[in-house]
Coordinates of C-alpha atoms and ligand atoms in Angstrom, one line a residue:
M60 CA -0.3 8.2 -13.8
T61 CA -0.3 11.8 -14.9
S62 CA 0.1 12.5 -18.5
D63 CA 2.3 15.5 -17.8
N64 CA 5.2 15.7 -15.6
S65 CA 3.6 17.2 -12.6
F66 CA 4.2 15.9 -9.1
L67 CA 1.5 15.0 -6.8
W68 CA 1.7 15.4 -3.0
G69 CA -0.9 13.3 -1.3
S70 CA -1.9 11.2 1.7
A71 CA -3.4 7.6 1.7
T72 CA -6.0 5.5 3.7
S73 CA -7.8 2.4 3.1
A74 CA -11.5 1.5 3.3
F75 CA -11.4 -1.0 6.2
Q76 CA -9.1 1.1 8.2
I77 CA -11.2 4.3 8.2
E78 CA -14.6 3.8 6.9
G79 CA -16.6 2.0 9.7
S80 CA -19.6 0.1 8.7
S81 CA -22.1 2.8 9.0
Q82 CA -25.7 2.6 8.7
E83 CA -25.8 4.3 5.3
A84 CA -24.2 2.5 2.6
E85 CA -23.8 -0.5 4.7
R86 CA -21.5 -3.3 3.6
G87 CA -21.2 -7.1 3.6
P88 CA -18.7 -8.6 6.0
S89 CA -15.1 -9.0 4.8
I90 CA -12.6 -11.6 5.8
W91 CA -11.0 -9.0 8.1
D92 CA -14.5 -8.7 10.1
A93 CA -14.2 -12.5 10.5
F94 CA -10.6 -12.3 11.4
C95 CA -11.4 -9.4 14.2
D96 CA -14.1 -11.7 15.6
I97 CA -11.5 -14.2 16.6
P98 CA -10.2 -13.6 20.1
G99 CA -6.5 -12.9 20.2
N100 CA -6.2 -11.9 16.6
I101 CA -6.2 -8.0 17.2
A102 CA -4.0 -6.6 19.9
D103 CA -6.6 -4.4 21.6
G104 CA -9.6 -6.6 20.7
Q105 CA -11.0 -4.0 18.4
T106 CA -12.9 -4.3 15.1
G107 CA -13.4 -2.3 11.9
Q108 CA -17.1 -1.5 12.8
Q109 CA -16.5 2.0 13.7
T110 CA -13.0 3.2 13.0
C111 CA -12.9 6.8 11.9
D112 CA -16.5 6.7 10.8
H113 CA -15.3 8.2 7.5
V114 CA -18.4 7.0 5.6
R115 CA -20.5 9.6 7.5
R116 CA -17.8 12.0 8.0
F117 CA -16.1 12.1 4.5
R118 CA -17.1 15.6 3.8
D119 CA -15.3 16.9 6.9
D120 CA -12.4 14.7 6.1
I121 CA -12.0 16.3 2.7
T122 CA -12.2 19.7 4.4
L123 CA -9.1 18.4 6.4
M124 CA -7.4 17.4 3.2
K125 CA -7.9 20.9 2.0
S126 CA -6.4 22.3 5.1
L127 CA -3.4 19.9 4.5
N128 CA -3.0 21.3 1.0
L129 CA -3.2 17.9 -0.4
Q130 CA -3.0 17.6 -4.2
A131 CA -4.1 14.0 -4.2
Y132 CA -5.9 11.4 -2.1
R133 CA -5.3 7.7 -2.4
F134 CA -8.1 5.6 -0.9
S135 CA -9.7 2.2 -1.5
V136 CA -13.1 1.0 -2.4
S137 CA -14.5 -1.8 -0.1
W138 CA -15.5 -4.6 -2.4
P139 CA -18.1 -6.0 0.1
R140 CA -19.7 -2.4 0.4
V141 CA -20.4 -2.4 -3.3
I142 CA -21.1 -6.1 -3.9
P143 CA -21.9 -7.5 -0.3
E144 CA -21.5 -11.1 -1.4
G145 CA -18.6 -10.6 -3.8
V146 CA -20.7 -11.6 -6.7
G147 CA -24.3 -10.8 -7.7
R148 CA -26.4 -8.2 -5.9
I149 CA -25.1 -4.7 -6.1
N150 CA -25.5 -2.4 -3.1
A151 CA -26.6 1.0 -4.7
D152 CA -26.1 2.9 -1.6
G153 CA -22.5 1.6 -1.3
L154 CA -21.7 2.6 -4.9
D155 CA -23.3 6.0 -4.3
F156 CA -21.1 6.7 -1.4
Y157 CA -18.0 6.3 -3.6
D158 CA -19.6 8.4 -6.3
R159 CA -20.1 11.2 -3.8
L160 CA -16.6 11.0 -2.5
V161 CA -15.2 11.1 -5.8
D162 CA -17.4 14.1 -6.9
E163 CA -16.5 16.1 -3.7
L164 CA -12.7 15.3 -4.1
V165 CA -12.9 16.6 -7.6
A166 CA -14.8 19.6 -6.5
A167 CA -12.1 20.2 -3.9
N168 CA -9.4 20.1 -6.6
I169 CA -7.9 16.9 -5.0
V170 CA -7.0 14.2 -7.5
P171 CA -8.8 10.9 -6.5
C172 CA -6.4 7.9 -6.7
L173 CA -8.4 4.7 -6.3
T174 CA -7.2 1.3 -5.0
L175 CA -9.7 -1.5 -5.9
Y176 CA -8.4 -3.9 -3.2
H177 CA -6.9 -3.2 0.1
W178 CA -7.4 -6.5 1.8
D179 CA -11.1 -6.6 2.6
L180 CA -12.2 -9.6 0.5
P181 CA -16.0 -10.2 0.8
N182 CA -16.3 -13.1 3.4
A183 CA -18.8 -14.8 1.3
L184 CA -16.2 -15.5 -1.3
Q185 CA -13.9 -16.8 1.3
K186 CA -16.6 -19.2 2.7
R187 CA -17.9 -20.3 -0.6
L188 CA -14.8 -20.5 -2.7
G189 CA -12.0 -20.5 -0.3
G190 CA -11.2 -16.9 -1.3
W191 CA -8.1 -16.0 -3.2
E192 CA -7.0 -19.6 -3.5
H193 CA -9.8 -20.2 -6.1
P194 CA -9.2 -19.2 -9.6
D195 CA -12.7 -17.8 -9.9
T196 CA -12.1 -15.1 -7.3
A197 CA -9.8 -13.5 -9.8
K198 CA -12.7 -13.4 -12.4
H199 CA -15.0 -12.0 -9.8
F200 CA -12.6 -9.4 -8.9
A201 CA -12.2 -8.2 -12.5
D202 CA -16.0 -8.2 -12.8
Y203 CA -16.2 -5.9 -9.6
S204 CA -13.4 -3.7 -10.9
T205 CA -15.4 -3.3 -14.2
L206 CA -18.3 -2.1 -12.3
I207 CA -16.2 0.6 -10.6
F208 CA -14.6 1.6 -14.0
D209 CA -18.2 2.0 -15.3
R210 CA -19.3 4.2 -12.4
L211 CA -16.2 6.2 -11.4
G212 CA -14.0 6.0 -14.6
D213 CA -15.2 9.2 -16.0
R214 CA -13.7 11.0 -13.1
V215 CA -11.0 8.7 -11.7
K216 CA -7.8 8.5 -13.8
H217 CA -5.4 7.0 -11.3
W218 CA -5.9 3.4 -10.5
F219 CA -4.2 0.7 -8.3
T220 CA -5.5 -2.8 -8.6
I221 CA -4.2 -4.5 -5.5
N222 CA -2.5 -3.1 -2.5
E223 CA 0.5 -5.1 -1.2
P224 CA 0.0 -8.4 -2.6
W225 CA 3.0 -9.6 -0.8
C226 CA 1.4 -8.7 2.6
I227 CA -1.9 -10.4 1.6
A228 CA -0.1 -13.7 0.5
F229 CA 2.6 -13.6 3.2
G230 CA 0.8 -12.2 6.1
G231 CA -2.5 -13.9 5.4
Y232 CA -1.1 -17.3 4.3
I233 CA 2.5 -17.8 5.4
G234 CA 3.1 -15.7 8.4
G235 CA -0.6 -15.9 9.4
N236 CA -0.8 -12.6 11.4
F237 CA -3.3 -11.2 8.8
A238 CA -6.8 -12.5 7.6
P239 CA -7.5 -15.2 7.0
G240 CA -4.7 -16.3 9.3
V241 CA -3.4 -19.4 7.6
Q242 CA 0.3 -20.6 7.9
D243 CA 1.2 -22.6 4.8
R244 CA 3.8 -21.5 2.2
A245 CA 2.3 -23.5 -0.7
R246 CA -1.1 -22.0 -0.2
G247 CA 0.6 -18.6 0.1
F248 CA 2.1 -19.0 -3.4
Q249 CA -1.2 -20.1 -4.7
V250 CA -2.9 -17.0 -3.2
G251 CA 0.0 -14.8 -4.7
H252 CA -0.6 -16.5 -8.1
Q253 CA -4.3 -15.8 -8.1
L254 CA -3.8 -12.2 -7.0
L255 CA -1.6 -11.7 -9.9
R256 CA -4.1 -13.3 -12.3
A257 CA -6.8 -11.0 -10.9
H258 CA -4.5 -8.0 -11.4
A259 CA -3.9 -9.1 -15.0
L260 CA -7.5 -9.7 -15.8
T261 CA -8.5 -6.3 -14.3
V262 CA -5.8 -4.4 -16.3
A263 CA -7.0 -6.1 -19.5
A264 CA -10.6 -5.1 -18.6
F265 CA -9.4 -1.5 -17.8
R266 CA -7.4 -1.2 -21.1
N267 CA -10.5 -2.3 -23.1
H268 CA -12.9 0.0 -21.2
K269 CA -14.3 3.2 -22.6
H270 CA -12.7 5.0 -19.6
S271 CA -9.2 3.6 -20.2
D272 CA -7.8 7.1 -20.5
G273 CA -6.0 6.9 -17.2
A274 CA -3.2 4.8 -15.8
I275 CA -3.2 1.6 -13.8
G276 CA -0.7 -0.3 -11.7
I277 CA -0.3 -2.5 -8.7
G278 CA 0.7 -1.4 -5.2
L279 CA 3.9 -3.2 -4.3
N280 CA 5.8 -3.2 -1.0
C281 CA 9.3 -3.8 -0.4
D282 CA 11.6 -3.4 2.6
F283 CA 15.1 -2.6 1.1
M284 CA 17.8 -5.2 1.9
F285 CA 21.4 -4.0 2.5
P286 CA 24.1 -6.5 2.4
A287 CA 25.8 -7.1 5.8
T288 CA 29.1 -6.9 4.2
D289 CA 30.6 -6.1 0.8
T290 CA 31.3 -9.8 0.0
S291 CA 29.7 -11.2 -3.1
A292 CA 28.0 -13.9 -1.0
D293 CA 26.1 -11.2 1.0
R294 CA 25.5 -8.9 -1.9
D295 CA 23.9 -11.8 -3.8
A296 CA 21.8 -12.8 -0.7
A297 CA 20.5 -9.2 -0.4
Q298 CA 19.4 -9.3 -4.1
R299 CA 17.6 -12.7 -3.5
A300 CA 15.9 -11.2 -0.5
I301 CA 14.6 -8.3 -2.5
L302 CA 13.5 -10.7 -5.3
D303 CA 11.7 -12.7 -2.7
M304 CA 9.6 -9.5 -1.7
A305 CA 9.5 -7.1 -4.7
G306 CA 10.4 -9.5 -7.4
W307 CA 7.7 -12.1 -6.5
F308 CA 5.0 -9.7 -7.6
G309 CA 7.0 -7.1 -9.6
D310 CA 8.5 -9.5 -12.1
P311 CA 5.3 -11.1 -13.2
V312 CA 3.5 -7.8 -13.9
W313 CA 6.5 -6.6 -15.9
F314 CA 8.3 -9.8 -17.4
G315 CA 5.3 -12.1 -17.2
D316 CA 6.8 -14.6 -14.7
Y317 CA 8.4 -15.1 -11.4
P318 CA 12.1 -14.5 -11.0
K319 CA 14.3 -17.4 -11.9
E320 CA 15.9 -17.3 -8.5
L321 CA 12.5 -18.1 -6.9
R322 CA 11.7 -20.8 -9.4
D323 CA 15.1 -22.4 -8.6
A324 CA 14.6 -22.1 -4.9
Y325 CA 10.9 -23.0 -4.4
G326 CA 10.5 -25.5 -7.2
D327 CA 7.0 -26.9 -7.7
I328 CA 5.2 -25.2 -5.0
L329 CA 5.4 -22.0 -7.0
P330 CA 2.5 -22.3 -9.5
T331 CA 3.2 -21.8 -13.3
Y332 CA 1.1 -19.4 -15.6
S333 CA -0.7 -20.4 -18.7
D334 CA 0.3 -18.7 -21.9
E335 CA -2.8 -16.6 -21.7
D336 CA -2.0 -15.5 -18.2
Q337 CA 1.7 -14.5 -19.2
R338 CA 0.4 -12.7 -22.1
L339 CA -2.0 -10.6 -19.9
L340 CA 0.6 -10.2 -17.2
K341 CA 3.4 -8.9 -19.2
K342 CA 3.7 -5.1 -19.0
S343 CA 0.4 -5.0 -17.1
I344 CA 1.5 -1.9 -15.2
D345 CA 1.8 1.7 -16.6
F346 CA 3.8 2.9 -13.7
I347 CA 5.6 1.5 -10.5
A348 CA 3.9 2.0 -7.2
T349 CA 5.7 1.0 -4.0
N350 CA 4.9 1.4 -0.3
Y351 CA 8.1 1.9 1.8
Y352 CA 8.7 1.9 5.7
F353 CA 12.0 0.4 6.5
S354 CA 15.0 -1.7 5.4
D355 CA 16.9 -4.6 6.9
I356 CA 20.5 -6.0 6.6
V357 CA 20.9 -9.5 4.9
R358 CA 23.5 -12.1 5.3
A359 CA 24.1 -15.2 3.2
N360 CA 23.3 -18.3 5.3
P361 CA 22.9 -21.7 3.5
D362 CA 20.9 -23.0 6.3
A363 CA 18.3 -20.2 6.3
G364 CA 15.5 -21.4 4.0
P365 CA 15.3 -22.1 0.3
L366 CA 16.8 -18.8 -0.8
A367 CA 19.6 -19.0 1.8
Y368 CA 19.4 -15.5 3.3
E369 CA 18.9 -14.1 6.7
R370 CA 17.5 -10.8 7.6
I371 CA 18.9 -8.8 10.5
T372 CA 17.2 -5.7 12.0
Y373 CA 19.6 -2.8 12.1
P374 CA 21.0 -2.8 15.6
D375 CA 21.7 0.8 15.9
R376 CA 19.0 2.6 14.3
P377 CA 16.0 4.4 16.2
R378 CA 12.8 2.5 15.9
T379 CA 9.2 3.5 15.2
A380 CA 6.4 2.4 17.4
M381 CA 6.1 -0.6 15.1
G382 CA 9.5 -1.6 16.1
W383 CA 10.8 -0.9 12.5
P384 CA 14.2 0.7 12.2
I385 CA 14.3 4.1 10.4
V386 CA 16.3 3.8 7.3
P387 CA 15.5 6.7 5.0
E388 CA 18.4 5.8 2.5
G389 CA 16.6 2.5 1.8
L390 CA 13.9 4.4 0.1
E391 CA 16.4 5.9 -2.3
S392 CA 17.9 2.5 -3.0
L393 CA 14.5 0.8 -3.4
L394 CA 13.3 3.4 -5.9
I395 CA 16.5 3.0 -7.9
W396 CA 16.4 -0.7 -7.8
L397 CA 12.7 -0.8 -9.0
S398 CA 13.1 1.7 -11.7
K399 CA 16.2 0.0 -13.2
R400 CA 14.4 -3.4 -13.2
Y401 CA 11.0 -2.5 -14.5
G402 CA 11.6 -0.5 -17.5
E403 CA 12.3 3.0 -15.9
L404 CA 8.6 3.6 -15.7
P405 CA 7.2 6.5 -13.8
V406 CA 7.3 5.8 -10.1
Y407 CA 4.8 6.6 -7.2
I408 CA 5.5 6.3 -3.5
T409 CA 2.1 5.2 -2.5
E410 CA 2.7 4.9 1.1
N411 CA 5.5 6.1 3.6
G412 CA 5.1 7.1 7.2
I413 CA 5.6 6.3 10.8
A414 CA 3.7 5.2 14.0
L415 CA 4.7 6.9 17.2
P416 CA 4.1 6.0 20.8
D417 CA 2.1 8.0 23.2
E418 CA 0.6 10.7 20.9
T419 CA -1.8 12.9 23.0
V420 CA -3.7 15.9 22.2
E421 CA -2.8 19.0 24.5
D422 CA -4.4 22.4 23.9
G423 CA -5.7 21.3 20.5
K424 CA -2.1 20.2 19.4
V425 CA -0.2 17.1 18.9
H426 CA 3.6 17.5 18.9
D427 CA 5.0 14.9 16.8
A428 CA 8.5 16.2 15.8
E429 CA 9.8 12.6 15.1
R430 CA 7.2 12.3 12.5
I431 CA 8.3 15.6 10.8
E432 CA 11.8 14.3 11.0
Y433 CA 10.9 10.9 9.4
I434 CA 8.8 12.4 6.6
R435 CA 11.5 15.0 5.8
T436 CA 14.4 12.6 5.7
H437 CA 12.4 10.2 3.5
F438 CA 11.4 13.2 1.1
D439 CA 15.1 13.9 0.8
A440 CA 15.9 10.2 0.0
A441 CA 13.3 10.3 -2.7
R442 CA 14.8 13.5 -4.1
R443 CA 18.2 11.8 -4.3
A444 CA 16.5 9.0 -6.3
M445 CA 15.2 11.5 -8.6
D446 CA 18.6 13.1 -9.0
A447 CA 19.9 9.6 -9.9
G448 CA 17.3 9.4 -12.8
V449 CA 14.2 7.8 -11.1
D450 CA 11.0 9.3 -12.7
L451 CA 9.1 10.0 -9.5
R452 CA 5.6 11.5 -9.9
G453 CA 4.1 11.4 -6.5
Y454 CA 4.4 10.9 -2.7
F455 CA 1.5 9.8 -0.6
V456 CA 2.2 10.0 3.2
W457 CA 0.6 7.1 5.2
S458 CA -1.8 8.0 6.6
L459 CA -4.3 10.9 6.5
L460 CA -5.9 9.8 9.9
D461 CA -4.9 7.7 12.7
N462 CA -6.8 4.5 12.0
F463 CA -7.4 0.8 12.4
E464 CA -3.8 -0.6 12.2
W465 CA -4.9 -4.2 11.2
A466 CA -3.7 -6.7 13.9
H467 CA -2.5 -3.9 16.1
G468 CA -6.1 -2.5 16.3
F469 CA -6.0 1.2 17.5
T470 CA -2.7 0.9 19.3
K471 CA -0.5 2.2 16.5
R472 CA -1.1 5.8 15.2
F473 CA 0.3 6.6 11.7
G474 CA -1.9 9.8 11.1
L475 CA -1.1 13.4 10.0
V476 CA -4.4 13.9 11.7
H477 CA -5.1 12.6 15.2
C478 CA -8.3 10.8 15.7
D479 CA -10.0 10.3 18.9
F480 CA -11.9 7.0 18.4
E481 CA -14.4 7.7 21.1
T482 CA -15.5 11.2 20.1
Q483 CA -14.3 11.0 16.6
E484 CA -12.7 14.5 17.0
R485 CA -9.9 15.1 14.5
T486 CA -6.8 17.2 15.4
I487 CA -4.2 18.1 12.9
K488 CA -0.7 17.1 14.2
D489 CA 2.3 19.3 14.0
S490 CA 3.4 17.0 11.1
G491 CA 0.2 17.8 9.2
L492 CA 0.7 21.5 9.6
W493 CA 4.4 21.1 8.5
Y494 CA 3.3 18.9 5.4
A495 CA 0.7 21.6 4.5
D496 CA 3.5 24.3 4.5
W497 CA 5.8 21.9 2.5
I498 CA 3.1 21.5 -0.3
A499 CA 2.3 25.1 -0.3
N500 CA 6.0 26.1 -0.6
G501 CA 6.5 23.8 -3.6
G502 CA 8.2 20.8 -1.9
W503 CA 11.9 20.5 -2.4
D504 CA 12.2 23.4 -5.0
A505 CA 11.4 26.1 -2.5
N506 CA 12.6 24.3 0.6
E507 CA 16.3 23.6 1.3
S508 CA 18.0 21.0 -1.0
P509 CA 18.4 17.4 0.3
K510 CA 21.1 16.7 2.5
P511 CA 23.6 14.2 1.2
C512 CA 23.4 10.6 2.6
C513 CA 26.4 9.5 4.7
I514 CA 25.4 5.9 4.6
N515 CA 27.3 3.2 2.8
T516 CA 25.8 -0.1 1.4
A517 CA 26.6 -1.8 4.7
G518 CA 24.3 0.7 6.5
E519 CA 27.3 2.4 8.2
C520 CA 27.7 6.3 8.4
Q521 CA 31.0 7.2 6.5
Ligands
LIG648 C1 0.2 -1.8 4.8 C2 -1.1 -1.2 4.4 C3 -1.4 -0.2 5.3 C4 -0.7 -0.1 6.7 C5 0.5 0.6 6.6 C6 1.1 0.7 8.1 O1 1.3 -1.4 4.3 O2 0.3 -2.7 5.6 O3 -1.0 -0.8 3.1 O4 -2.8 -0.5 5.3 O5 -1.6 0.4 7.6 O6 1.4 0.1 5.8 O7 1.5 -0.6 8.4

């Protein structure tokens, strides 16, 4: 994203997770509001109505970012705050909010990095068109994005179209644990397809825009998959598992089509692209952006679905409050895999972080040593990937604040800053203080050099 080689240390959030609805700049309902209204969907029965009340408190939150020494801040714009019905009427107050946010970030010398879509589709489009399954939604997304380029493109130069299309398609339409809660693989593939078309149309609009002097990409997510054994069957199975996640979206935006392995395995339920779609999709990213949280072990199993692989959770690793095994070396391997496959483009880690159980404020402090350890070991993994040739340009810790963790509601805390959801009081955790020092000291350069990794490809310590 940056034209020079400078490295950005940042933190990330998303609109639905932190903004709250708020009286000022009120937004239209999104599919996540509708999903929260269905009893049983959210672990603690909570909603996105209030969350961190960021729309009213954004100036204080920027002050917090300054105390963390953040150089960049990745946030998302809520489409229904800007265009409540998804098309048509523009909510001037909503647009003004993002304008002020960007102004204040720039004034604070924090680089604004903007995600156009982080899961909160205007519910009107879901009801009227069937949401992302309908090809017109992709066009409406490109129109909405163009409005954002018009208004903010003079100051924002770092753009992400869609955050984690895999989660939207898989979580929303195959697993069904995310909005809109469907369980149907063919519909999931159709949604993934239209998300990719939306990305391609938006990038084309960006590249023709008067404010095209920035860079644009898509926010992928991939768990890394280590083969269970060194046999070729398991190694191939692990590759198929990576393609099933990162390749489903990464291949189209770079090569213009899905991986052959997915076509062979899924057949006709994987939609096909028109020539025009393919032309627009090919090389429609200026950089690779990925979120990373954990890795799994993969074994070949002919009976385990069309791609014949089985994922196994690391049995012997410590787990986060999400139940995710802590596997820092998976980040190193993922970065190398993505960089080799997609043109050795510049790379950004757009999310990485940990939820911890039972975090409490005592005497104005939150002692989260495990978060410091998690972040530090992942920083080191990223550094090893750089030493192996990955052109890493930035690292965004998830998340700035404890926030609304989707189907988990407020039960999982990822923040560098603790948020009391009753009083809205913010407390910088030990990890936030540590990160502020890390950035002030120049990252790895001035801190001790990364520890070598002892883990082999089977996930064992050598
Ligand atoms: C995602 C989203 C974030 C999450 C984070 C922790 O990856 O699911 O981008 O919104 O909150 O990843 O689960």
